[in-house]
Coordinates of C-alpha atoms (C1' of nucleotides) in Angstrom, one line a residue:
Chain T
M1 CA 0.0 0.0 0.0
S2 CA 1.0 3.6 -0.4
E3 CA -0.4 4.5 3.0
P4 CA 2.2 5.7 5.5
V5 CA 3.1 3.3 8.3
V6 CA 2.5 4.0 11.9
G7 CA 5.5 2.9 14.0
G8 CA 8.5 1.8 12.1
R9 CA 8.9 -1.1 9.8
K10 CA 9.9 -3.8 12.3
L11 CA 7.0 -3.0 14.6
Q12 CA 4.6 -3.0 11.7
K13 CA 5.8 -6.4 10.6
E14 CA 5.4 -7.8 14.1
R15 CA 1.8 -6.4 14.2
T16 CA 0.9 -8.0 10.9
R17 CA 2.4 -11.3 12.0
E18 CA 0.3 -11.2 15.2
A19 CA -2.8 -10.2 13.1
L20 CA -2.3 -13.4 11.1
M21 CA -1.9 -15.5 14.2
N22 CA -4.9 -14.0 16.0
T23 CA -7.1 -14.3 12.9
A24 CA -6.1 -18.0 12.5
L25 CA -6.8 -18.6 16.1
E26 CA -10.2 -17.0 15.9
L27 CA -11.2 -18.7 12.7
S28 CA -10.1 -22.1 14.0
L29 CA -12.7 -21.7 16.8
Q30 CA -15.4 -22.2 14.2
K31 CA -14.0 -24.8 11.9
G32 CA -10.8 -26.3 13.1
F33 CA -7.3 -25.2 12.2
A34 CA -6.7 -27.9 9.7
Q35 CA -9.7 -26.7 7.7
L36 CA -8.4 -23.2 7.3
S37 CA -6.8 -22.1 4.1
L38 CA -3.9 -19.8 3.7
R39 CA -6.1 -17.6 1.5
Q40 CA -8.9 -17.4 4.1
V41 CA -6.5 -16.4 6.9
S42 CA -4.7 -13.9 4.8
Q43 CA -7.8 -12.2 3.6
A44 CA -9.4 -12.1 7.0
A45 CA -6.2 -10.5 8.3
G46 CA -6.5 -7.9 5.5
L47 CA -3.7 -9.2 3.4
V48 CA -3.3 -10.5 -0.1
P49 CA -2.4 -14.3 -0.1
S50 CA 1.2 -13.9 -1.4
A51 CA 2.0 -11.5 1.5
F52 CA 1.4 -14.4 3.9
Y53 CA 4.9 -15.7 2.9
R54 CA 6.6 -12.7 4.3
H55 CA 5.7 -14.0 7.8
F56 CA 5.3 -17.8 7.6
E57 CA 6.6 -20.5 5.2
S58 CA 3.3 -22.4 5.4
M59 CA 0.1 -22.8 7.5
D60 CA 2.0 -25.6 9.4
E61 CA 4.6 -23.1 10.6
L62 CA 1.8 -20.7 11.7
G63 CA 0.2 -23.6 13.6
L64 CA 3.4 -24.3 15.4
A65 CA 3.8 -20.7 16.3
L66 CA 0.3 -20.8 17.8
V67 CA 1.0 -23.9 19.8
E68 CA 4.1 -22.2 21.3
R69 CA 2.2 -19.0 22.1
C70 CA -0.8 -20.9 23.7
F71 CA 1.4 -23.0 26.0
G72 CA 3.4 -19.9 26.9
T73 CA 0.1 -18.3 28.2
L74 CA -0.8 -21.5 30.0
R75 CA 2.6 -21.9 31.6
T76 CA 2.7 -18.4 32.8
M77 CA -0.7 -18.8 34.5
I78 CA 0.4 -22.0 36.3
R79 CA 3.6 -20.4 37.5
D80 CA 1.8 -17.4 38.9
A81 CA -0.7 -19.7 40.7
Q82 CA 2.2 -21.7 42.2
R83 CA 3.6 -18.5 43.8
D84 CA 0.4 -18.0 45.8
P85 CA 0.7 -20.1 49.0
E86 CA -3.0 -20.1 49.5
V87 CA -3.4 -22.0 46.2
I88 CA -1.0 -24.7 47.3
E89 CA -2.8 -24.9 50.6
H90 CA -6.2 -25.6 49.1
I91 CA -5.0 -27.0 45.9
I92 CA -8.3 -28.8 45.0
D93 CA -10.8 -26.1 45.5
A94 CA -8.4 -23.5 44.0
S95 CA -7.5 -25.5 40.9
A96 CA -11.1 -25.9 40.0
E97 CA -11.8 -22.2 40.1
I98 CA -8.5 -21.2 38.6
L99 CA -9.1 -23.5 35.8
V100 CA -12.5 -22.2 34.9
E101 CA -11.3 -18.6 35.3
A102 CA -8.2 -19.2 33.2
V103 CA -10.1 -20.9 30.4
K104 CA -12.7 -18.2 30.3
A105 CA -10.0 -15.5 30.1
S106 CA -8.0 -17.2 27.3
K107 CA -10.8 -19.1 25.7
A108 CA -9.4 -19.1 22.2
D109 CA -6.0 -20.4 23.4
F110 CA -7.4 -23.2 25.4
A111 CA -9.9 -24.1 22.6
F112 CA -7.0 -24.3 20.2
V113 CA -5.0 -26.7 22.3
V114 CA -8.1 -28.8 23.2
R115 CA -9.2 -29.2 19.7
E116 CA -6.0 -29.4 17.7
R117 CA -4.4 -32.0 19.9
L118 CA -5.9 -34.8 18.0
T119 CA -6.8 -33.1 14.8
G120 CA -4.3 -30.6 13.4
S121 CA -1.6 -31.5 10.9
E122 CA 0.9 -34.0 12.2
P123 CA 3.5 -31.4 13.2
V124 CA 0.9 -29.4 15.2
R125 CA -0.4 -32.6 16.9
E126 CA 3.1 -33.7 17.9
A127 CA 4.0 -30.3 19.2
I128 CA 0.9 -30.2 21.4
R129 CA 1.5 -33.7 22.8
H130 CA 5.1 -32.7 23.7
E131 CA 3.9 -29.6 25.5
L132 CA 1.3 -31.5 27.4
D133 CA 4.0 -34.1 28.5
L134 CA 6.1 -31.2 29.8
F135 CA 3.1 -29.9 31.6
V136 CA 2.5 -33.2 33.4
S137 CA 6.2 -33.3 34.4
E138 CA 6.0 -29.8 35.8
L139 CA 2.9 -30.6 37.8
A140 CA 4.6 -33.7 39.2
V141 CA 7.4 -31.5 40.5
V142 CA 4.8 -29.4 42.4
L143 CA 3.0 -32.4 43.7
V144 CA 6.1 -34.2 45.0
R145 CA 6.7 -31.3 47.4
L146 CA 3.3 -31.8 49.1
P147 CA 3.3 -33.5 52.5
N148 CA 2.8 -37.3 52.4
I149 CA 3.8 -37.5 48.8
E150 CA 7.5 -37.0 49.1
S151 CA 8.0 -40.7 49.7
W152 CA 6.2 -41.8 46.6
T153 CA 7.9 -43.3 43.6
T154 CA 8.5 -41.0 40.7
E155 CA 6.2 -43.2 38.6
D156 CA 3.3 -42.9 41.0
V157 CA 3.6 -39.2 41.1
Q158 CA 3.7 -39.0 37.4
M159 CA 0.6 -41.1 37.2
V160 CA -1.3 -38.8 39.5
A161 CA -0.1 -35.8 37.7
R162 CA -1.3 -37.3 34.4
L163 CA -4.7 -38.0 35.9
F164 CA -4.9 -34.4 37.1
V165 CA -3.9 -33.0 33.7
R166 CA -6.3 -35.3 32.0
N167 CA -9.1 -34.0 34.2
M168 CA -8.1 -30.4 33.8
H169 CA -8.0 -31.0 30.1
A170 CA -11.5 -32.5 30.1
N171 CA -13.0 -29.8 32.2
A172 CA -11.3 -27.1 30.1
E173 CA -13.1 -28.7 27.2
L174 CA -16.4 -28.3 28.9
V175 CA -15.8 -24.6 29.5
V176 CA -14.6 -24.1 25.9
E177 CA -17.7 -25.7 24.5
M178 CA -20.0 -23.9 27.0
P179 CA -22.5 -21.6 25.2
E180 CA -21.7 -17.9 25.7
D181 CA -25.1 -17.1 27.1
R182 CA -25.3 -19.7 29.8
P183 CA -23.2 -18.4 32.8
D184 CA -25.3 -20.6 35.1
L185 CA -23.5 -23.7 33.6
E186 CA -20.2 -22.2 34.8
A187 CA -21.0 -22.8 38.5
K188 CA -22.0 -26.4 37.7
I189 CA -18.7 -27.0 35.9
V190 CA -16.7 -25.5 38.8
E191 CA -18.7 -27.7 41.2
L192 CA -18.2 -30.8 39.1
A193 CA -14.5 -30.2 38.6
R194 CA -14.1 -29.6 42.3
R195 CA -15.8 -32.9 43.2
E196 CA -13.9 -34.9 40.7
M197 CA -10.6 -33.5 41.9
R198 CA -11.6 -34.4 45.4
L199 CA -12.5 -37.9 44.3
I200 CA -9.1 -38.3 42.8
V201 CA -7.3 -37.0 45.8
L202 CA -9.3 -39.3 48.1
G203 CA -8.3 -42.3 46.0
F204 CA -4.9 -40.9 46.0
A205 CA -4.8 -40.6 49.8
N206 CA -5.8 -44.3 50.1
W207 CA -3.4 -45.4 47.5
R208 CA -0.7 -46.7 49.7
S209 CA -3.1 -48.6 52.0
S210 CA -4.8 -50.5 49.1
Chain K
M1 CA -19.0 -51.7 -15.7
S2 CA -19.9 -54.6 -18.1
E3 CA -18.7 -57.2 -15.6
P4 CA -21.4 -59.5 -14.3
V5 CA -22.5 -58.9 -10.7
V6 CA -22.0 -61.6 -8.0
G7 CA -25.0 -61.8 -5.8
G8 CA -28.0 -59.8 -6.8
R9 CA -28.3 -56.0 -7.1
K10 CA -29.4 -55.2 -3.5
L11 CA -26.5 -57.2 -2.0
Q12 CA -24.0 -55.6 -4.4
K13 CA -25.2 -52.1 -3.5
E14 CA -24.8 -52.8 0.2
R15 CA -21.3 -54.1 -0.4
T16 CA -20.3 -51.0 -2.3
R17 CA -21.8 -48.8 0.5
E18 CA -19.8 -50.7 3.1
A19 CA -16.7 -50.4 0.9
L20 CA -17.2 -46.6 0.9
M21 CA -17.6 -46.5 4.7
N22 CA -14.6 -48.8 5.4
T23 CA -12.4 -46.9 3.0
A24 CA -13.4 -43.6 4.6
L25 CA -12.7 -45.0 8.1
E26 CA -9.3 -46.3 7.1
L27 CA -8.3 -43.1 5.4
S28 CA -9.5 -41.0 8.3
L29 CA -7.0 -42.9 10.5
Q30 CA -4.2 -41.1 8.7
K31 CA -5.5 -37.6 8.1
G32 CA -8.8 -37.0 9.9
F33 CA -12.2 -37.4 8.4
A34 CA -12.8 -33.7 7.8
Q35 CA -9.7 -33.7 5.6
L36 CA -11.0 -36.4 3.3
S37 CA -12.5 -35.5 0.0
L38 CA -15.4 -37.2 -1.7
R39 CA -13.1 -37.9 -4.7
Q40 CA -10.4 -39.5 -2.6
V41 CA -12.8 -41.8 -0.8
S42 CA -14.6 -42.7 -4.0
Q43 CA -11.4 -43.5 -5.9
A44 CA -9.9 -45.5 -3.0
A45 CA -13.1 -47.5 -2.9
G46 CA -12.8 -48.2 -6.7
L47 CA -15.5 -45.9 -7.8
V48 CA -15.8 -42.8 -10.0
P49 CA -16.7 -39.7 -7.9
S50 CA -20.3 -39.3 -9.3
A51 CA -21.1 -42.9 -8.2
F52 CA -20.7 -41.8 -4.6
Y53 CA -24.1 -40.1 -4.8
R54 CA -25.8 -43.4 -5.4
H55 CA -25.0 -44.2 -1.7
F56 CA -24.7 -40.9 0.2
E57 CA -25.9 -37.4 -0.3
S58 CA -22.6 -35.9 1.0
M59 CA -19.5 -36.7 3.0
D60 CA -21.4 -35.5 6.1
E61 CA -24.0 -38.2 5.6
L62 CA -21.3 -40.8 5.3
G63 CA -19.8 -39.4 8.5
L64 CA -23.0 -39.8 10.4
A65 CA -23.4 -43.4 9.1
L66 CA -19.9 -44.1 10.5
V67 CA -20.7 -42.7 13.9
E68 CA -23.8 -44.8 14.1
R69 CA -21.9 -48.0 13.1
C70 CA -19.0 -47.3 15.5
F71 CA -21.2 -46.8 18.5
G72 CA -23.2 -49.9 17.5
T73 CA -20.0 -51.9 17.8
L74 CA -19.1 -50.3 21.1
R75 CA -22.5 -50.8 22.6
T76 CA -22.6 -54.5 21.6
M77 CA -19.3 -55.1 23.3
I78 CA -20.4 -53.4 26.5
R79 CA -23.6 -55.4 26.5
D80 CA -21.8 -58.7 26.0
A81 CA -19.4 -57.8 28.8
Q82 CA -22.3 -57.0 31.2
R83 CA -23.7 -60.5 30.7
D84 CA -20.6 -62.0 32.1
P85 CA -21.0 -62.1 35.9
E86 CA -17.2 -62.4 36.4
V87 CA -16.8 -59.0 34.7
I88 CA -19.2 -57.3 37.0
E89 CA -17.5 -59.0 40.0
H90 CA -14.1 -57.7 39.2
I91 CA -15.2 -54.7 37.3
I92 CA -11.9 -52.7 37.7
D93 CA -9.4 -55.3 36.5
A94 CA -11.8 -56.6 33.8
S95 CA -12.6 -53.2 32.4
A96 CA -8.9 -52.3 31.9
E97 CA -8.2 -55.5 30.0
I98 CA -11.5 -55.4 28.1
L99 CA -10.9 -51.9 27.0
V100 CA -7.5 -52.6 25.6
E101 CA -8.6 -55.7 23.9
A102 CA -11.7 -54.1 22.4
V103 CA -9.7 -51.1 21.2
K104 CA -7.1 -53.3 19.6
A105 CA -9.8 -55.4 17.9
S106 CA -11.8 -52.4 16.5
K107 CA -9.0 -49.9 16.3
A108 CA -10.4 -48.0 13.4
D109 CA -13.8 -47.6 15.0
F110 CA -12.4 -46.3 18.3
A111 CA -9.9 -44.0 16.5
F112 CA -12.7 -42.5 14.6
V113 CA -14.7 -41.7 17.7
V114 CA -11.7 -40.4 19.6
R115 CA -10.5 -38.2 16.9
E116 CA -13.6 -36.9 15.3
R117 CA -15.4 -36.0 18.6
L118 CA -13.8 -32.5 18.6
T119 CA -12.9 -32.2 15.0
G120 CA -15.3 -33.5 12.4
S121 CA -17.9 -31.3 10.8
E122 CA -20.5 -29.9 13.2
P123 CA -23.1 -32.7 12.5
V124 CA -20.5 -35.4 13.1
R125 CA -19.3 -33.8 16.3
E126 CA -22.8 -33.4 17.7
A127 CA -23.8 -37.0 16.9
I128 CA -20.7 -38.3 18.7
R129 CA -21.4 -36.1 21.7
H130 CA -24.9 -37.4 21.9
E131 CA -23.8 -41.0 21.7
L132 CA -21.2 -40.5 24.4
D133 CA -23.9 -39.0 26.7
L134 CA -26.1 -42.1 26.1
F135 CA -23.1 -44.2 26.9
V136 CA -22.5 -42.5 30.3
S137 CA -26.2 -43.0 31.2
E138 CA -26.0 -46.7 30.3
L139 CA -23.0 -47.1 32.5
A140 CA -24.7 -45.3 35.3
V141 CA -27.5 -47.9 35.1
V142 CA -25.0 -50.7 35.5
L143 CA -23.2 -49.0 38.4
V144 CA -26.3 -48.2 40.4
R145 CA -27.0 -51.9 40.7
L146 CA -23.6 -52.5 42.4
P147 CA -23.7 -53.0 46.2
N148 CA -23.2 -49.8 48.3
I149 CA -24.1 -47.6 45.4
E150 CA -27.9 -48.2 45.3
S151 CA -28.4 -45.5 47.9
W152 CA -26.5 -42.8 46.0
T153 CA -28.2 -39.9 44.3
T154 CA -28.7 -40.1 40.6
E155 CA -26.4 -37.1 40.1
D156 CA -23.5 -38.7 42.0
V157 CA -23.8 -41.9 40.0
Q158 CA -23.8 -40.0 36.8
M159 CA -20.7 -38.1 37.9
V160 CA -18.8 -41.3 38.6
A161 CA -20.0 -42.8 35.3
R162 CA -18.8 -39.7 33.5
L163 CA -15.4 -40.0 35.2
F164 CA -15.2 -43.6 34.1
V165 CA -16.1 -42.9 30.6
R166 CA -13.6 -40.1 30.5
N167 CA -10.9 -42.4 31.6
M168 CA -11.9 -45.1 29.2
H169 CA -11.9 -42.5 26.5
A170 CA -8.4 -41.3 27.4
N171 CA -7.0 -44.8 27.6
A172 CA -8.6 -45.8 24.4
E173 CA -6.8 -42.8 22.9
L174 CA -3.5 -44.1 24.2
V175 CA -4.1 -47.5 22.6
V176 CA -5.2 -45.9 19.3
E177 CA -2.1 -43.8 19.1
M178 CA 0.2 -46.7 20.1
P179 CA 2.7 -47.6 17.4
E180 CA 1.9 -50.9 15.7
D181 CA 5.4 -52.4 16.4
R182 CA 5.5 -51.8 20.2
P183 CA 3.3 -54.5 21.8
D184 CA 5.3 -54.0 25.0
L185 CA 3.6 -50.7 25.5
E186 CA 0.3 -52.5 25.7
A187 CA 1.0 -54.1 29.0
K188 CA 2.0 -50.7 30.4
I189 CA -1.3 -49.2 29.3
V190 CA -3.3 -52.0 30.8
E191 CA -1.4 -51.6 34.1
L192 CA -1.8 -47.8 34.0
A193 CA -5.5 -48.0 33.2
R194 CA -6.0 -50.6 36.0
R195 CA -4.3 -48.4 38.5
E196 CA -6.2 -45.3 37.5
M197 CA -9.5 -47.1 37.7
R198 CA -8.6 -48.4 41.1
L199 CA -7.7 -44.9 42.2
I200 CA -11.1 -43.6 41.1
V201 CA -12.9 -46.4 42.8
L202 CA -11.0 -45.8 46.0
G203 CA -12.0 -42.2 46.1
F204 CA -15.4 -43.3 45.2
A205 CA -15.6 -45.7 48.1
N206 CA -14.6 -42.9 50.5
W207 CA -16.9 -40.4 48.9
R208 CA -19.7 -40.6 51.4
S209 CA -17.4 -40.3 54.4
S210 CA -15.7 -37.1 53.3
Chain X
dG1 C1' -38.0 -62.1 -24.4
dA2 C1' -39.6 -57.1 -24.3
dT3 C1' -39.5 -53.4 -20.8
dA4 C1' -38.3 -50.8 -16.8
dC5 C1' -34.8 -50.0 -13.5
dT6 C1' -30.5 -48.5 -11.6
dA7 C1' -25.4 -48.9 -10.1
dG8 C1' -21.7 -47.2 -12.1
dT9 C1' -19.3 -44.2 -16.1
dG10 C1' -16.8 -40.3 -18.0
dA11 C1' -16.7 -35.7 -19.6
dA12 C1' -17.6 -31.2 -18.4
dC13 C1' -18.4 -27.0 -15.4
dG14 C1' -16.9 -23.4 -12.3
dC15 C1' -14.4 -22.5 -7.9
dG16 C1' -11.0 -22.0 -4.3
dC17 C1' -6.7 -23.5 -3.4
dG18 C1' -1.2 -23.0 -2.8
dT19 C1' 2.5 -21.0 -5.1
dT20 C1' 5.3 -17.9 -8.4
dC21 C1' 6.9 -13.6 -9.9
dA22 C1' 7.6 -9.0 -11.5
dC23 C1' 6.2 -4.9 -9.4
dT24 C1' 5.4 -0.6 -6.1
dC25 C1' 6.6 2.6 -2.8
dA26 C1' 7.3 3.9 2.1
dA27 C1' 10.9 3.3 5.5
dC28 C1' 15.5 3.0 6.4
dT29 C1' 20.8 3.7 5.6
dC30 C1' 24.6 6.4 4.5
Chain Y
dG1 C1' 18.9 13.5 -0.8
dA2 C1' 20.5 9.3 -3.6
dG3 C1' 20.4 4.3 -3.1
dT4 C1' 18.9 0.1 -0.8
dT5 C1' 15.6 -2.8 1.5
dG6 C1' 11.5 -5.3 2.1
dA7 C1' 6.3 -5.5 3.3
dG8 C1' 2.6 -5.7 0.6
dT9 C1' 0.3 -6.0 -4.4
dG10 C1' -2.1 -8.3 -8.2
dA11 C1' -2.1 -11.2 -12.0
dA12 C1' -1.3 -15.7 -13.5
dC13 C1' -0.5 -20.8 -13.2
dG14 C1' -2.0 -25.6 -12.7
dC15 C1' -4.6 -28.6 -9.6
dG16 C1' -8.1 -31.0 -7.0
dC17 C1' -12.4 -30.1 -5.5
dG18 C1' -18.0 -30.9 -5.5
dT19 C1' -21.6 -31.3 -8.5
dT20 C1' -24.3 -32.1 -13.1
dC21 C1' -25.7 -34.8 -16.7
dA22 C1' -26.3 -37.8 -20.6
dC23 C1' -24.8 -42.4 -21.0
dT24 C1' -24.1 -47.7 -20.7
dA25 C1' -25.0 -52.2 -19.5
dG26 C1' -26.3 -55.8 -16.3
dT27 C1' -30.4 -57.1 -13.3
dA28 C1' -35.2 -57.5 -12.2
dT29 C1' -40.1 -57.6 -13.5
dC30 C1' -43.9 -59.1 -16.3

DNA sequence: GATACTAGTGAACGCGCGTTCACTCAACTC
DNA sequence: GAGTTGAGTGAACGCGCGTTCACTAGTATC
């Protein structure tokens, strides 16, 4: 275009790149990332198709950039939560509420991870699986510091961590698929998540004596 | 074609219809059902694209037929298992092994359900979600007849049923994604599934006293 | 054995796709 | 302020897509 540019060329390029990513994320909410075409994303971001190549080599590369960004968001939230001693104290009740809050706040990010884990192109799927594994390991590190767990085997702790992540994942899915206009469902999901977590922890507490 | 037909026109038509469904199921293992084209499926089934319309109005309709067939398989297996008293007796250990066996035997069917639940076209997704809900309700009916559970509220039983289905679903996913040439992983998955189920049941047993 | 039926054929269509390339012109460098 | 750089343009390409339609030939009906 012959329009003047607002803040320097580097900044503008970064803005366009982010516009492409945000547009793809938004569109993927409706139809799944693998169904998006390069042309659709470019046009919705206000670009001509060939301009796409100034920012990504392919849709796959854009997908990987999205995975990275989404898990960055997730990891930041978890690390912030870990710093709050009250959260560790009441880990069950807290995690249910945090989860629902977090998912609501970054709905598109969570939806992307939830949906594309099994679906996206092979590289996208693999990247997500890898990030989720990292996530389980991180949670295991937190859990192992809790009283009564220090003595467990690494394998057992990993198993419980996996169970927790799986449940968080499933509940995140519920929130993601929750209709916009039904905030009453939210309370139910929180309650459900809370009870399920408690259920796991109860089994968990009786694990050694079984 | 000018080739003679083997067993009557009706039978032959049914065979072709099933060939289309099987081909689509198989191809969807590699790239996801939503990524399949009518032409690909037709060609792989040995048909010209326009012949597809003699059997289905669209790929969506084929997808719905597949959902129905897959859950039919699933439901039959569950009903058979329920008739075996030994299975009810040792429901935890049995269900872990049954699950892995069943998934291995009907890998494509399970893979389809697991993958397309979040991904397929909107009608396919909705159909799968509906069938899974039915499945949870059916399991709740089985559970409520177990000793010590009869007195629970319907809501609680449904919750536990949902937790079970969620775990079966997640473990089915592990088996589906298991590489063909690593049968050693299978034993690990069975063991993991067994322990997780036991974990849930333990929490479950302590539920009332919490 | 003539007649109706229908699963499957093959050519044609218009369309959106990914990719390429020569081009423009504002932002940057010196 | 002349020269370079590079984000974005727009036309063109070949391709696979879903869908249509007139057709062929084996099967079923009477």
